[in-house]
mmCIF file of C-alpha atoms in Angstrom:
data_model
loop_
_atom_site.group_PDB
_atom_site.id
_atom_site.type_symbol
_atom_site.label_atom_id
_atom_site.label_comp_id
_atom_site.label_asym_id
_atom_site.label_seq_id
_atom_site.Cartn_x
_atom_site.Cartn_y
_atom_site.Cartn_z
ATOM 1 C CA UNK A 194 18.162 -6.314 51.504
ATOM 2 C CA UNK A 195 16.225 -7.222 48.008
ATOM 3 C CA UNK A 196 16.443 -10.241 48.222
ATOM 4 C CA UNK A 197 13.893 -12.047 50.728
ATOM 5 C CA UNK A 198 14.559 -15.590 49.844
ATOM 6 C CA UNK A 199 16.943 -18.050 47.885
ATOM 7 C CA UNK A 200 15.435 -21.107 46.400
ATOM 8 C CA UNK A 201 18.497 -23.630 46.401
ATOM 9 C CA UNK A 202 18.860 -26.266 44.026
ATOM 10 C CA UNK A 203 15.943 -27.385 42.467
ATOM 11 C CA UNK A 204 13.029 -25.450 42.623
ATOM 12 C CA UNK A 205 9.757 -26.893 41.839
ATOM 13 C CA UNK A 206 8.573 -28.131 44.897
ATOM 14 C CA UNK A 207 10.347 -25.659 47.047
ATOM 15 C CA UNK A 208 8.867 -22.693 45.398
ATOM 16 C CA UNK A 209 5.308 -24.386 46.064
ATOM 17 C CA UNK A 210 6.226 -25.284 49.187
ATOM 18 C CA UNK A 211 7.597 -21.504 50.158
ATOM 19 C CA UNK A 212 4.514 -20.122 48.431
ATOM 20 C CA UNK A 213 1.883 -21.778 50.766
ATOM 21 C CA UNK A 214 4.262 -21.276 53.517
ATOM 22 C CA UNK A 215 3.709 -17.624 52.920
ATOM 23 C CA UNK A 216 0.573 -17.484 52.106
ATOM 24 C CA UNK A 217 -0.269 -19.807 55.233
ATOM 25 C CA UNK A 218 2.027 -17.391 57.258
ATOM 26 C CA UNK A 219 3.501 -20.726 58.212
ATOM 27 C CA UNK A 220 7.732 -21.411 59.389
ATOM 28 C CA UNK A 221 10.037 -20.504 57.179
ATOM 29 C CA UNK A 222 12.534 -22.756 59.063
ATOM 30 C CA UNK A 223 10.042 -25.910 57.669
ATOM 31 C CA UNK A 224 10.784 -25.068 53.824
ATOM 32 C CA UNK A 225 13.780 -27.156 53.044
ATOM 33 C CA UNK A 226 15.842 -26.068 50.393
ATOM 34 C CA UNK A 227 15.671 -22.209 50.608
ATOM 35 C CA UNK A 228 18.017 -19.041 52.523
ATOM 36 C CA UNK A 229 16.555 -16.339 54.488
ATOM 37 C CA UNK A 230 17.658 -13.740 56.401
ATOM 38 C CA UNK A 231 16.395 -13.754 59.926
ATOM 39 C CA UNK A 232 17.606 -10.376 61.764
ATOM 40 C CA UNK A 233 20.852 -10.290 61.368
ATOM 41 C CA UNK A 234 21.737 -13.845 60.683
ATOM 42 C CA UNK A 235 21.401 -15.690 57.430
ATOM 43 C CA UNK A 236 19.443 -18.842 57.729
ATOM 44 C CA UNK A 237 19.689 -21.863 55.510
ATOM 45 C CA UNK A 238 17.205 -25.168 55.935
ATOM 46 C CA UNK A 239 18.033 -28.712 55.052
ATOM 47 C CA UNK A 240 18.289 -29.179 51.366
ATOM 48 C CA UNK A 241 15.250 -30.737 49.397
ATOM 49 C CA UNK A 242 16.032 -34.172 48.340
ATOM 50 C CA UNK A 243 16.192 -34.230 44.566
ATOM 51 C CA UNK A 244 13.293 -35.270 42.365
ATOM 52 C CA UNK A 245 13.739 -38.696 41.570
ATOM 53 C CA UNK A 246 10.805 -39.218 39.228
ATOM 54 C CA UNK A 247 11.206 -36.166 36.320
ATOM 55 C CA UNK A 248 8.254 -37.446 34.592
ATOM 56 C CA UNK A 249 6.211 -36.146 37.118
ATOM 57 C CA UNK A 250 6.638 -32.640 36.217
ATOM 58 C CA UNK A 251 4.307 -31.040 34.228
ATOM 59 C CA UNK A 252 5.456 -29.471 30.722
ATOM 60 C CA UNK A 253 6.523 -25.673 31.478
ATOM 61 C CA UNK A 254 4.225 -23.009 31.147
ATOM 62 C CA UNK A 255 4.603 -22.350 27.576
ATOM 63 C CA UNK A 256 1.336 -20.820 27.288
ATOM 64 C CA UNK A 257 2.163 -18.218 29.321
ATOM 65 C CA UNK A 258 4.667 -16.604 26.963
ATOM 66 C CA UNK A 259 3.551 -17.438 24.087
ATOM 67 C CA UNK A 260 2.206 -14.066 22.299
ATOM 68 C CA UNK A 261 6.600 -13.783 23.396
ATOM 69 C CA UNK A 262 7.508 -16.874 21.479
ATOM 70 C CA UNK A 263 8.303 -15.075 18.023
ATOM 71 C CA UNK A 264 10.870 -13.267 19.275
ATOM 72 C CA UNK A 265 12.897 -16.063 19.981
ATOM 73 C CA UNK A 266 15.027 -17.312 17.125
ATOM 74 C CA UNK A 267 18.506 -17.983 17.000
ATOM 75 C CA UNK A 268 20.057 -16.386 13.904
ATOM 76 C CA UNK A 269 23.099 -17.559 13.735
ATOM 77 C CA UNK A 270 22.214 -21.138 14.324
ATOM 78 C CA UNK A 271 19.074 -21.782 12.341
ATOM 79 C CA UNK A 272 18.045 -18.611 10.250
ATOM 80 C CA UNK A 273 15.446 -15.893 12.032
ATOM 81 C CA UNK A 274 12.366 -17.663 10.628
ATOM 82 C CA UNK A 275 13.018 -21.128 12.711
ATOM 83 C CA UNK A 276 11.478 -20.685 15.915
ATOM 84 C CA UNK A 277 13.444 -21.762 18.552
ATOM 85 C CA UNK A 278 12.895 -23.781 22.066
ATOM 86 C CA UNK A 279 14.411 -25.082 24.540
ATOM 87 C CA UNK A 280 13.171 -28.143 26.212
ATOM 88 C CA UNK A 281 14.746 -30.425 28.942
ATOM 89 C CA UNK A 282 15.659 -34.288 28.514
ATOM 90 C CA UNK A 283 17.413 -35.306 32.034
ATOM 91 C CA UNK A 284 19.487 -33.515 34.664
ATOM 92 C CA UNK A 285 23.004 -34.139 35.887
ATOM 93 C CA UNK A 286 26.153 -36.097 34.826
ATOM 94 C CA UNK A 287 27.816 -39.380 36.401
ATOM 95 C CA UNK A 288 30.777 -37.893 35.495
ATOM 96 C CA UNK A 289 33.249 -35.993 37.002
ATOM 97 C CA UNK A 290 34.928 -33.289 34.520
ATOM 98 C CA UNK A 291 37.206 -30.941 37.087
ATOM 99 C CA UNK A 292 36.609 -27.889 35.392
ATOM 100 C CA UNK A 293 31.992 -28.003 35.540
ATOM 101 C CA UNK A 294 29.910 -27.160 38.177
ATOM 102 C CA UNK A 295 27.338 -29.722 36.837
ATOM 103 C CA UNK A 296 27.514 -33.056 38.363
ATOM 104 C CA UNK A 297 28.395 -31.525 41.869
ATOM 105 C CA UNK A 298 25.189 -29.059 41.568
ATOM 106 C CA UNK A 299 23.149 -32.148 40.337
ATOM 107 C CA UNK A 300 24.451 -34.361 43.396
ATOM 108 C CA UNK A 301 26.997 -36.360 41.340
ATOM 109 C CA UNK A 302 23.594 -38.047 39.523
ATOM 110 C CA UNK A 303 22.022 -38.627 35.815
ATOM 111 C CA UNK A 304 18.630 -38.346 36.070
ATOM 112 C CA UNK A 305 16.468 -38.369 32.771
ATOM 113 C CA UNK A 306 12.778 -38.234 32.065
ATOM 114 C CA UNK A 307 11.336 -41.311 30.152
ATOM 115 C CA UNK A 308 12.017 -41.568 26.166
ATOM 116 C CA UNK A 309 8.160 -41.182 25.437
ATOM 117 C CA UNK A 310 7.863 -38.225 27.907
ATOM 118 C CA UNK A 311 10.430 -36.682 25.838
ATOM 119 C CA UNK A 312 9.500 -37.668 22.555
ATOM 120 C CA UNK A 313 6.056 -36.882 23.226
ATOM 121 C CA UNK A 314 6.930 -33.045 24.303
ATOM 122 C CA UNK A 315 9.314 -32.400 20.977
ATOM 123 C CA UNK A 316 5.881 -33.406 19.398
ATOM 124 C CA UNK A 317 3.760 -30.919 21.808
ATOM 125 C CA UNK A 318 6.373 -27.732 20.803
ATOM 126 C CA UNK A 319 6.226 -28.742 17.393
ATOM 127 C CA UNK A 320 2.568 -28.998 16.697
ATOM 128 C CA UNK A 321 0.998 -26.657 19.673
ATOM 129 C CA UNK A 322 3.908 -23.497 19.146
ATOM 130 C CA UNK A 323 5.702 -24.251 16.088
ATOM 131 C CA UNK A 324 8.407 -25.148 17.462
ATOM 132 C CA UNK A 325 11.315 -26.008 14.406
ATOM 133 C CA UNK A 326 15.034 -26.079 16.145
ATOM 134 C CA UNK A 327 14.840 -27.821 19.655
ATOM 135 C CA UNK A 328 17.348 -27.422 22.143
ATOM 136 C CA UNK A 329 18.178 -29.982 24.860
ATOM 137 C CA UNK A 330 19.477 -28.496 27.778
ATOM 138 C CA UNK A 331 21.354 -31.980 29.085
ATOM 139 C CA UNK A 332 24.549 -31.830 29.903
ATOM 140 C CA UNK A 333 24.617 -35.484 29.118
ATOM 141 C CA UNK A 334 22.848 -37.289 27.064
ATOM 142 C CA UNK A 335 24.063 -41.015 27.040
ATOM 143 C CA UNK A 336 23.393 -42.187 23.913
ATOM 144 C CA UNK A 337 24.251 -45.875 24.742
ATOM 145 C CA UNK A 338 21.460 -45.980 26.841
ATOM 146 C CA UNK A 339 18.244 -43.023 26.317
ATOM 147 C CA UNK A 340 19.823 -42.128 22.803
ATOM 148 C CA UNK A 341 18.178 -46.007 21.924
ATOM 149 C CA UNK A 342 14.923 -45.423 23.501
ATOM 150 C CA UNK A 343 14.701 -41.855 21.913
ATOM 151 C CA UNK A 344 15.345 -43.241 18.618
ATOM 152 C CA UNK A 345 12.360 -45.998 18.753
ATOM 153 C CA UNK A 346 9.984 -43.464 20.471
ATOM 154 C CA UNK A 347 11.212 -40.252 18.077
ATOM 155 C CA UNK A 348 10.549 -42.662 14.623
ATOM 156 C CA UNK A 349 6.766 -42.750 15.518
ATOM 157 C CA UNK A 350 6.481 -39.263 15.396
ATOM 158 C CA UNK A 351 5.536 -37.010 12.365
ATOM 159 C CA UNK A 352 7.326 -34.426 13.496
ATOM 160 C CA UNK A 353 10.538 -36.132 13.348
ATOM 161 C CA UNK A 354 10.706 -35.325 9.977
ATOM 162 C CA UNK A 355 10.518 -31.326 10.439
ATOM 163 C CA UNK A 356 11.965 -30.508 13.532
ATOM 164 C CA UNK A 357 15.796 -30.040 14.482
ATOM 165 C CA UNK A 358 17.437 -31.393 16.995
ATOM 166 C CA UNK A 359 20.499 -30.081 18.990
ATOM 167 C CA UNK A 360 22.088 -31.674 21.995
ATOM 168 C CA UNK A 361 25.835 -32.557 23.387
ATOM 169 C CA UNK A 362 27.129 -35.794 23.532
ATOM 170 C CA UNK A 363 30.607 -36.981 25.425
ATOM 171 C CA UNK A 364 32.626 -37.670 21.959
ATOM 172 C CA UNK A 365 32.891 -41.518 23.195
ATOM 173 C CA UNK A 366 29.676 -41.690 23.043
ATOM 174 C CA UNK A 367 29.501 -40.924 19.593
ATOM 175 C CA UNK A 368 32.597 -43.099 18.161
ATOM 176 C CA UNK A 369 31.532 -46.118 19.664
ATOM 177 C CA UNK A 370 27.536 -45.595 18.360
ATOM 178 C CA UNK A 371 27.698 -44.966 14.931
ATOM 179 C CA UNK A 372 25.165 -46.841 14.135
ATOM 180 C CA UNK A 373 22.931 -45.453 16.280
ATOM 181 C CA UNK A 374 24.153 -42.139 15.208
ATOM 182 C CA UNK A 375 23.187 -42.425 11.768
ATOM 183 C CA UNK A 376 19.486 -43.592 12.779
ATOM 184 C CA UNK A 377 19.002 -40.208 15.317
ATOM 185 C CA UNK A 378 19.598 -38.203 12.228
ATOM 186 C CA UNK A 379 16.976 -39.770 10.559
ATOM 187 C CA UNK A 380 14.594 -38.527 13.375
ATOM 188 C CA UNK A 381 16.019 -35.511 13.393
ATOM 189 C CA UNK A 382 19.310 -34.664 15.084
ATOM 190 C CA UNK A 383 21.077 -32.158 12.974
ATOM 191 C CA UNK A 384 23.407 -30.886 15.524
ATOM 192 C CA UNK A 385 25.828 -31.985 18.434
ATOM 193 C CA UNK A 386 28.193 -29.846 20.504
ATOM 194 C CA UNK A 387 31.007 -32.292 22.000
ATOM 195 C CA UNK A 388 33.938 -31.209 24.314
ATOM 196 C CA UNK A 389 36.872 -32.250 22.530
ATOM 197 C CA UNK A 390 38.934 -29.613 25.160
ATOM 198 C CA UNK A 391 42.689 -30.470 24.214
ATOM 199 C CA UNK A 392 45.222 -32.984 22.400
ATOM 200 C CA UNK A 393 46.978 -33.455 25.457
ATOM 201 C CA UNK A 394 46.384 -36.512 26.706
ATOM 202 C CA UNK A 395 47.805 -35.476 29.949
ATOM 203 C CA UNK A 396 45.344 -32.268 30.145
ATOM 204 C CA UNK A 397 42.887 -34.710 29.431
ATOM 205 C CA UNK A 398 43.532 -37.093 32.576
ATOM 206 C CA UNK A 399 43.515 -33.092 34.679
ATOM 207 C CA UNK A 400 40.429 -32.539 33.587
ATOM 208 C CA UNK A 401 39.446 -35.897 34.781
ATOM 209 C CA UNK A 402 37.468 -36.390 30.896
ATOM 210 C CA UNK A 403 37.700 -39.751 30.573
ATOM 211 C CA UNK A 404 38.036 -39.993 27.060
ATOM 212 C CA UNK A 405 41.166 -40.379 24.835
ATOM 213 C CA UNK A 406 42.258 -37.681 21.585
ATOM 214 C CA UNK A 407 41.672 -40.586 19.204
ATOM 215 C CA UNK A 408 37.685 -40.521 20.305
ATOM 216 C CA UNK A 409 37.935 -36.900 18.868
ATOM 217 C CA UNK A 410 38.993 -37.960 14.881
ATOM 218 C CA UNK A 411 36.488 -41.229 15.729
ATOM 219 C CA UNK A 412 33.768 -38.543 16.399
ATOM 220 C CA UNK A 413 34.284 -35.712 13.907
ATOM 221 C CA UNK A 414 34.124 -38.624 11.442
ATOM 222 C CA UNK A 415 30.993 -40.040 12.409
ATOM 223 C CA UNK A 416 29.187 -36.803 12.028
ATOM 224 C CA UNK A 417 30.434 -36.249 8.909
ATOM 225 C CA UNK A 418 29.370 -39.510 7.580
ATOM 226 C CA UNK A 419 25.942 -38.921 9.002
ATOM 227 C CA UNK A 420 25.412 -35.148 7.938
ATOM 228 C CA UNK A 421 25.304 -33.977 11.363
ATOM 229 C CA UNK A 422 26.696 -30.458 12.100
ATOM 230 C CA UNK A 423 29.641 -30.771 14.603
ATOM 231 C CA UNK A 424 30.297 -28.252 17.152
ATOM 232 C CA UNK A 425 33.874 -28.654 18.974
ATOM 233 C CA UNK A 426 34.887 -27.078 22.344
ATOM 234 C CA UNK A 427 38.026 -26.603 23.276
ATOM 235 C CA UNK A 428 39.689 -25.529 26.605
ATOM 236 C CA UNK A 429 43.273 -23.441 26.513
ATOM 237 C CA UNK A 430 45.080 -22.154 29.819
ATOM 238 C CA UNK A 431 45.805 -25.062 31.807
ATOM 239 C CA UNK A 432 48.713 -24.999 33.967
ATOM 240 C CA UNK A 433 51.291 -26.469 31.456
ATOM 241 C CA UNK A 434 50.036 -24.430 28.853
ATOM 242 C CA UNK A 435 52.398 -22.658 26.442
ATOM 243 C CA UNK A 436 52.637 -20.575 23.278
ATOM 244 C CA UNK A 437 53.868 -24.158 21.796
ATOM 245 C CA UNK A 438 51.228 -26.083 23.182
ATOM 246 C CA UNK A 439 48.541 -24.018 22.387
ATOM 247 C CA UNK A 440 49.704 -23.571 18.859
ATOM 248 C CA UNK A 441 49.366 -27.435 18.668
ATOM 249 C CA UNK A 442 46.027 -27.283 19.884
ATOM 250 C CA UNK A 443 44.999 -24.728 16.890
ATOM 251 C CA UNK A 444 46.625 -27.371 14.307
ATOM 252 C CA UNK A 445 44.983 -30.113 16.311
ATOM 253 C CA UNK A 446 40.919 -28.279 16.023
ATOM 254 C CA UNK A 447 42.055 -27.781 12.390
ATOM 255 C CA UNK A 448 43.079 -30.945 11.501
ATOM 256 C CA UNK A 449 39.476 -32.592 12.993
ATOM 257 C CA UNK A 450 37.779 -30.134 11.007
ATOM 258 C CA UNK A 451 34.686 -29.749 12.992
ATOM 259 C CA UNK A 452 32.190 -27.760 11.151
ATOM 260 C CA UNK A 453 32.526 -24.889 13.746
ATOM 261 C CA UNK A 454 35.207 -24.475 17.053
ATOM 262 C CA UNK A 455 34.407 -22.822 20.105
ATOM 263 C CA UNK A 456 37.930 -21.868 21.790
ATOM 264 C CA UNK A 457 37.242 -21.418 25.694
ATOM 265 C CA UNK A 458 39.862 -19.992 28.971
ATOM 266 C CA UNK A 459 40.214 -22.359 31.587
ATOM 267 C CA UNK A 460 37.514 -21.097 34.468
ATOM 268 C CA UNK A 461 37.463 -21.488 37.890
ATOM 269 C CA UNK A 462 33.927 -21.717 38.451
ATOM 270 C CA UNK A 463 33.190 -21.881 42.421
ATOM 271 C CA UNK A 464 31.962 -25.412 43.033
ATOM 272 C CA UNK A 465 34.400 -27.337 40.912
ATOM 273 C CA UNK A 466 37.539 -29.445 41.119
ATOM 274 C CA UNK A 467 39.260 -26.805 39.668
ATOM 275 C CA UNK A 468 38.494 -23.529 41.421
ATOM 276 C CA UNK A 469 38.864 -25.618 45.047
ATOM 277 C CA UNK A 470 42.619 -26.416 43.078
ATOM 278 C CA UNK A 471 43.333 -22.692 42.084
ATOM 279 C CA UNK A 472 42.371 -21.386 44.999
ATOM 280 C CA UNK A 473 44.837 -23.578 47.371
ATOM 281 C CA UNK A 474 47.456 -22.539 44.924
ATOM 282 C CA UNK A 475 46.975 -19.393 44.352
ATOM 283 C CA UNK A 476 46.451 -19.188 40.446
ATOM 284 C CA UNK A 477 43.324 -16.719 40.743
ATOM 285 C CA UNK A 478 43.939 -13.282 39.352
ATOM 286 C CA UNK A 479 40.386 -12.282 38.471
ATOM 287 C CA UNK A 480 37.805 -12.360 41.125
ATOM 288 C CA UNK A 481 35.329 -10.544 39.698
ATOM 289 C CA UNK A 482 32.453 -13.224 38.634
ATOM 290 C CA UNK A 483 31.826 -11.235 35.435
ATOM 291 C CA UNK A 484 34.173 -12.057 33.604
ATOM 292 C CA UNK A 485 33.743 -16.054 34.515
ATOM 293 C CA UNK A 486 32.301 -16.332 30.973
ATOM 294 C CA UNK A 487 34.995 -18.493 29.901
ATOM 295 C CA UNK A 488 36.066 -15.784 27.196
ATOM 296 C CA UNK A 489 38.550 -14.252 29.506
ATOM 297 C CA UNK A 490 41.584 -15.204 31.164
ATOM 298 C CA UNK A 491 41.249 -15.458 34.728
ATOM 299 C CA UNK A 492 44.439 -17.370 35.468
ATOM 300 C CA UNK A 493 48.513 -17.582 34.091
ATOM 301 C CA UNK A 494 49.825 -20.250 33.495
ATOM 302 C CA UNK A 495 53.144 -21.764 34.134
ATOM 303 C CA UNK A 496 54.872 -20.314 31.500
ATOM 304 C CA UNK A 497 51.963 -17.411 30.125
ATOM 305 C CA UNK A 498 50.653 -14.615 31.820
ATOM 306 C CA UNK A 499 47.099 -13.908 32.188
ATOM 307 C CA UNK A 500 46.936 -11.711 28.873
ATOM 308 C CA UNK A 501 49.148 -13.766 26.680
ATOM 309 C CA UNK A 502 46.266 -16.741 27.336
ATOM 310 C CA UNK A 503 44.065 -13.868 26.556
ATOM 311 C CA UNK A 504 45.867 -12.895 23.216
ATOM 312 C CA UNK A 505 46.565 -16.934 22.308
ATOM 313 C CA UNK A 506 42.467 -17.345 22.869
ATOM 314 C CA UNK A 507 41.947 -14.926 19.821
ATOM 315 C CA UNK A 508 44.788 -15.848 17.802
ATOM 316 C CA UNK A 509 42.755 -19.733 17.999
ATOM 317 C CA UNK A 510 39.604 -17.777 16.402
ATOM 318 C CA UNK A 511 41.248 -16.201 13.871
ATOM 319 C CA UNK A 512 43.344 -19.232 13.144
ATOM 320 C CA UNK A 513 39.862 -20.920 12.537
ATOM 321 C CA UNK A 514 37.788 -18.595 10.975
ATOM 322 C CA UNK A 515 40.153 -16.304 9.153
ATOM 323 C CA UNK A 516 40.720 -19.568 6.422
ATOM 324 C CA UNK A 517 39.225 -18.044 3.302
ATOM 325 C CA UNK A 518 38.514 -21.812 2.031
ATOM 326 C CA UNK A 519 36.678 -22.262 5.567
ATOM 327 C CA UNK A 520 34.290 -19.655 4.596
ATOM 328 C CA UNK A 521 33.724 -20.411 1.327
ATOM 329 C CA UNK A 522 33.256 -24.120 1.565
ATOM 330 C CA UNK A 523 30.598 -23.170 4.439
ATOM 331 C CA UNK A 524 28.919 -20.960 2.656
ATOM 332 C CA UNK A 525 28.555 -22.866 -0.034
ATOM 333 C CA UNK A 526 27.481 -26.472 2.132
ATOM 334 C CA UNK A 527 25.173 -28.568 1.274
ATOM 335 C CA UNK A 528 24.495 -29.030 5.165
ATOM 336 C CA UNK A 529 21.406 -26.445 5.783
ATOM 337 C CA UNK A 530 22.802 -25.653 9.364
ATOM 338 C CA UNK A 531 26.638 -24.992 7.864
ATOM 339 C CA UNK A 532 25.415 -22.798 5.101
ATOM 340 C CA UNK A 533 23.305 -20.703 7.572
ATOM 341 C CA UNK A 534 26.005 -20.479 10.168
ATOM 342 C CA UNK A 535 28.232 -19.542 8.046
ATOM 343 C CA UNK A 536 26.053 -17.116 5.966
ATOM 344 C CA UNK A 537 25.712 -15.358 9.225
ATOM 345 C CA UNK A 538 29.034 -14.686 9.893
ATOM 346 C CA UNK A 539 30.081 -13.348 6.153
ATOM 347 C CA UNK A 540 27.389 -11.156 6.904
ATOM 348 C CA UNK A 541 28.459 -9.971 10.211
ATOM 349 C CA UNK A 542 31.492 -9.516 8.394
ATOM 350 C CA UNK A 543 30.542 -7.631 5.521
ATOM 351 C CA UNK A 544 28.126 -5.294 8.154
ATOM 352 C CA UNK A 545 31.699 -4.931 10.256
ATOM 353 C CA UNK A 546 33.649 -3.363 7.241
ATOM 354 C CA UNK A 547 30.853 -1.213 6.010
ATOM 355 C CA UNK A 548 30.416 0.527 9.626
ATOM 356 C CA UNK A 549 34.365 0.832 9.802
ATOM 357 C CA UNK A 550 33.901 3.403 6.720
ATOM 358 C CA UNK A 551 31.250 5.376 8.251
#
């Protein structure tokens, strides 16, 4: 009952649309894209077709939060006196990872905003709100194709050379554009997340990733050679899963030495491949949508019961960032991003003991 409407999809023009609708005391039923309830029955119009010109959107409405826009660092991933934003490149993904919700929400499209319009708004956070470490929300950001154009429209900026740059790339992407790799970290890029997810190269082809373990070493290498901070996911608790190959998997994310690992549980997020798979089957043991944060188990596998892919998720973080020599070398990196990352931590560390004797 507190909820009178639900904008689906996206919501630009819908909300605009509903708005006038209501203020018109027009149909309801004429909105497309949007739920109501109508008595007792739950109505749902036509979806909106998607937006297929993203340059036509104005810039959000920074100015209406700015006075807010202090408060919004992120500690551990650029140091509390970097102001942080988050700005949008291109929505979707052509492809078809069985484990996101993504490229089914999206419509199973890429759609990006023009280079310039993109190049020109990292310049419009920089030099209207100080904005320092830039976010791109993309799930995708195809470097073979935009990452060109962003390169040629970013190196005519002047604030190429003080902002920094995060986005994720597909880690084929990045071994077969090393070129172009080195020559977005000249403009700026300082930091990639890529989903590495397992050495399996059968887990792979279940996942539907497309990409091959090799890619991975091919990848970690490149942003090494170009000073770029790596971030590496990984997935554990697929259905063949076991103490043995997981424990592979923690030698494999040490052996790429990424500069930092992010160990994830298999999820089965309503809306993908994966959760339509589970479900038929069975696998599901944890229906409550709470703890779909991929940090607990929510499904066995064939050979592991919910909490021992629980316990083997930990044992991967403290396999990672229990190495003493890890710490130190971080701490001690020349790569700005490393040190401060890893800074963080030893303090969070430090902090952890100290309130352990009190």
């Amino acid at each position: 009952p507190e909820i009178d409407f639900i904008v689906r999809g996206e919501g630009e023009q819908t909300v605009v649309d509903l708005i006038k609708t209501i203020q018109n005391k027009g149909k309801f039923s004429d909105v497309r894209g949007i739920s109501y309830r109508n008595n007792d029955a739950v109505v749902h119009t036509p979806p909106r077709p998607l937006i297929e010109n993203l340059d036509t959107l104005p810039y959000p409405a920074y100015h209406l939060v700015e006075k807010h826009l202090k408060q919004y660092h992120f500690t551990m991933m650029a140091g509390r006196n970097t102001r942080y934003m988050i700005l949008e490149g291109a929505r979707g993904c052509n492809h078809h990872c069985s484990f996101c919700t993504q490229w089914n929400h999206w419509g199973s499209r890429w759609r990006t905003k023009s280079a310039k319009r993109i190049a020109d708004e990292i310049e419009y956070l920089h030099n209207t709100y100080g904005g320092v470490f830039l976010w791109f929300a993309d799930d995708h950001m195809r470097l073979g194709t935009r990452g060109k154009q962003l390169y040629e429209e970013l190196r005519q900026k002047e604030s190429n050379k003080d902002v920094m740059l995060f986005f994720q790339a597909r880690i084929d992407d990045i071994a077969t554009h090393p070129d172009l790799m080195a020559k977005l970290r000249n403009v700026g890029t300082y930091w990639i997340l890529c989903g590495v997810e397992t050495n399996s190269e059968e887990m792979l082809r279940e996942y539907k990733k497309g990409i091959k373990t090799q890619d991975a070493y091919q990848a970690m290498n490149v942003l090494k050679q170009n000073d770029i901070f790596s971030q590496a996911m990984f997935v554990i608790g697929g259905r063949k899963d076991t103490h043995k190959s997981i424990e592979r998997l923690r030698q494999y994310s040490t052996d790429l030495t990424p500069d930092i690992a992010i160990y994830t549980a298999l999820t089965p997020f309503p809306g993908t491949i994966y959760y339509e798979t589970a479900k038929k089957n069975g696998w599901i043991e944890d229906t409550n949508y709470s703890n779909y944060d991929m940090a607990h188990a929510i499904m066995p596998t064939e050979t592991l019961t919910r909490k021992e892919v629980q316990e083997e998720l930990w044992r991967c973080y403290r396999n990672f960032y229990g190495s003493l020599t890890r710490g130190i070398t971080g701490v001690l990196s020349k790569n700005k991003l490393k040190r401060t990352m890893y800074q963080h931590m030893a303090g969070q560390f430090v902090l952890e003991k100290f309130r352990r004797l009190i």
